[in-house]
Amino acid sequence: MSGSDIAVEVLDDLSDECGTTLTFGETLDDLMSDRELTQNMLMFRLRSVGIDWSDNKISRIVNNDLPNNLTAAEVRKISEVMKCSRQDLARLILAFTCHRLRQWGVF
């Protein structure tokens, strides 16, 4: 199988996965709920690691109004301050990736 064939297969699998994955905001909200974290609590945890977001910005993200400059590194920091497992980090990264691919018009 050639590299391009593998890439097409991966993209097809990812497209299927993105079709059934919660949005980034829904995933973040779900993880916050599991940990009984409010948006305000998350805001203070993020500030402790140098991410100076307002409660309003977190609210917009939970409502899937992601800023264009949100990075995978910030997604990882979110998971770290929430003390996410690797599985929960993977959920966040998948939701973030699907959001970006949709935004870029890939699917």
Coordinates of C-alpha atoms in Angstrom, one line a residue:
M1 CA 0.0 0.0 0.0
S2 CA 1.4 3.4 -1.0
G3 CA 1.7 6.4 1.3
S4 CA -1.1 8.2 -0.4
D5 CA -3.3 5.1 -0.1
I6 CA -2.6 5.0 3.7
A7 CA -3.3 8.7 3.9
V8 CA -6.7 8.3 2.2
E9 CA -7.6 5.4 4.5
V10 CA -6.6 7.5 7.6
L11 CA -8.6 10.4 6.3
D12 CA -11.7 8.2 5.7
D13 CA -11.4 6.7 9.2
L14 CA -11.0 10.2 10.7
S15 CA -14.0 11.5 8.8
D16 CA -16.1 8.6 10.2
E17 CA -14.8 9.2 13.7
C18 CA -15.4 13.0 13.5
G19 CA -19.0 12.3 12.4
T20 CA -19.7 10.6 15.8
T21 CA -17.4 12.6 18.1
L22 CA -18.7 15.3 20.5
T23 CA -17.6 18.8 19.6
F24 CA -14.7 20.3 21.4
G25 CA -16.9 22.4 23.6
E26 CA -19.1 19.5 24.4
T27 CA -16.1 17.4 25.2
L28 CA -14.6 20.1 27.4
D29 CA -17.9 20.6 29.2
D30 CA -18.3 16.9 29.7
L31 CA -14.8 16.6 31.2
M32 CA -15.4 19.7 33.4
S33 CA -18.7 18.2 34.6
D34 CA -17.0 14.8 35.4
R35 CA -14.5 16.7 37.6
E36 CA -17.1 19.1 39.1
L37 CA -15.2 22.1 37.7
T38 CA -16.9 25.4 37.0
Q39 CA -15.7 27.6 34.2
N40 CA -14.4 30.0 36.8
M41 CA -12.4 27.2 38.5
L42 CA -10.9 26.2 35.1
M43 CA -10.0 29.9 34.5
F44 CA -8.0 30.1 37.7
R45 CA -6.2 26.8 37.0
L46 CA -5.3 27.9 33.5
R47 CA -4.0 31.2 34.8
S48 CA -1.7 29.2 37.1
V49 CA 0.1 27.8 34.1
G50 CA 0.2 31.0 32.1
I51 CA -3.0 30.9 30.1
D52 CA -4.7 34.1 30.9
W53 CA -8.2 33.4 29.7
S54 CA -11.4 35.1 31.0
D55 CA -14.4 33.2 32.2
N56 CA -16.2 34.7 29.1
K57 CA -13.6 33.1 26.8
I58 CA -14.0 29.7 28.4
S59 CA -17.8 30.1 28.0
R60 CA -17.4 30.8 24.3
I61 CA -15.1 27.8 23.9
V62 CA -17.6 25.5 25.7
N63 CA -20.2 26.9 23.3
N64 CA -17.9 25.9 20.3
D65 CA -16.8 29.4 19.5
L66 CA -13.2 28.4 19.4
P67 CA -10.6 31.1 18.8
N68 CA -8.6 30.7 15.6
N69 CA -5.4 30.9 17.6
L70 CA -6.3 28.0 20.0
T71 CA -3.3 25.6 19.8
A72 CA -2.8 21.9 20.5
A73 CA -0.4 23.0 23.2
E74 CA -3.1 24.9 24.9
V75 CA -5.4 21.9 24.6
R76 CA -2.8 19.8 26.3
K77 CA -2.4 22.4 29.1
I78 CA -6.2 22.3 29.6
S79 CA -6.0 18.6 30.0
E80 CA -3.1 18.9 32.4
V81 CA -4.8 21.5 34.7
M82 CA -7.9 19.3 34.7
K83 CA -5.8 16.2 35.5
C84 CA -7.1 14.3 32.6
S85 CA -6.2 10.8 31.8
R86 CA -4.5 10.0 28.5
Q87 CA -7.9 8.8 27.3
D88 CA -9.5 12.1 28.1
L89 CA -6.6 14.0 26.5
A90 CA -7.2 11.8 23.4
R91 CA -10.9 12.8 23.4
L92 CA -10.0 16.5 23.6
I93 CA -7.3 16.2 20.8
L94 CA -9.8 14.3 18.6
A95 CA -12.5 16.9 19.1
F96 CA -10.0 19.7 18.5
T97 CA -8.7 18.0 15.3
C98 CA -12.2 17.4 14.0
H99 CA -13.1 21.0 14.6
R100 CA -10.0 22.3 12.7
L101 CA -10.5 19.9 9.8
R102 CA -14.2 21.0 9.5
Q103 CA -13.1 24.6 9.8
W104 CA -10.5 24.1 7.0
G105 CA -13.2 22.5 4.8
V106 CA -11.6 19.0 4.7
F107 CA -15.0 17.6 5.7

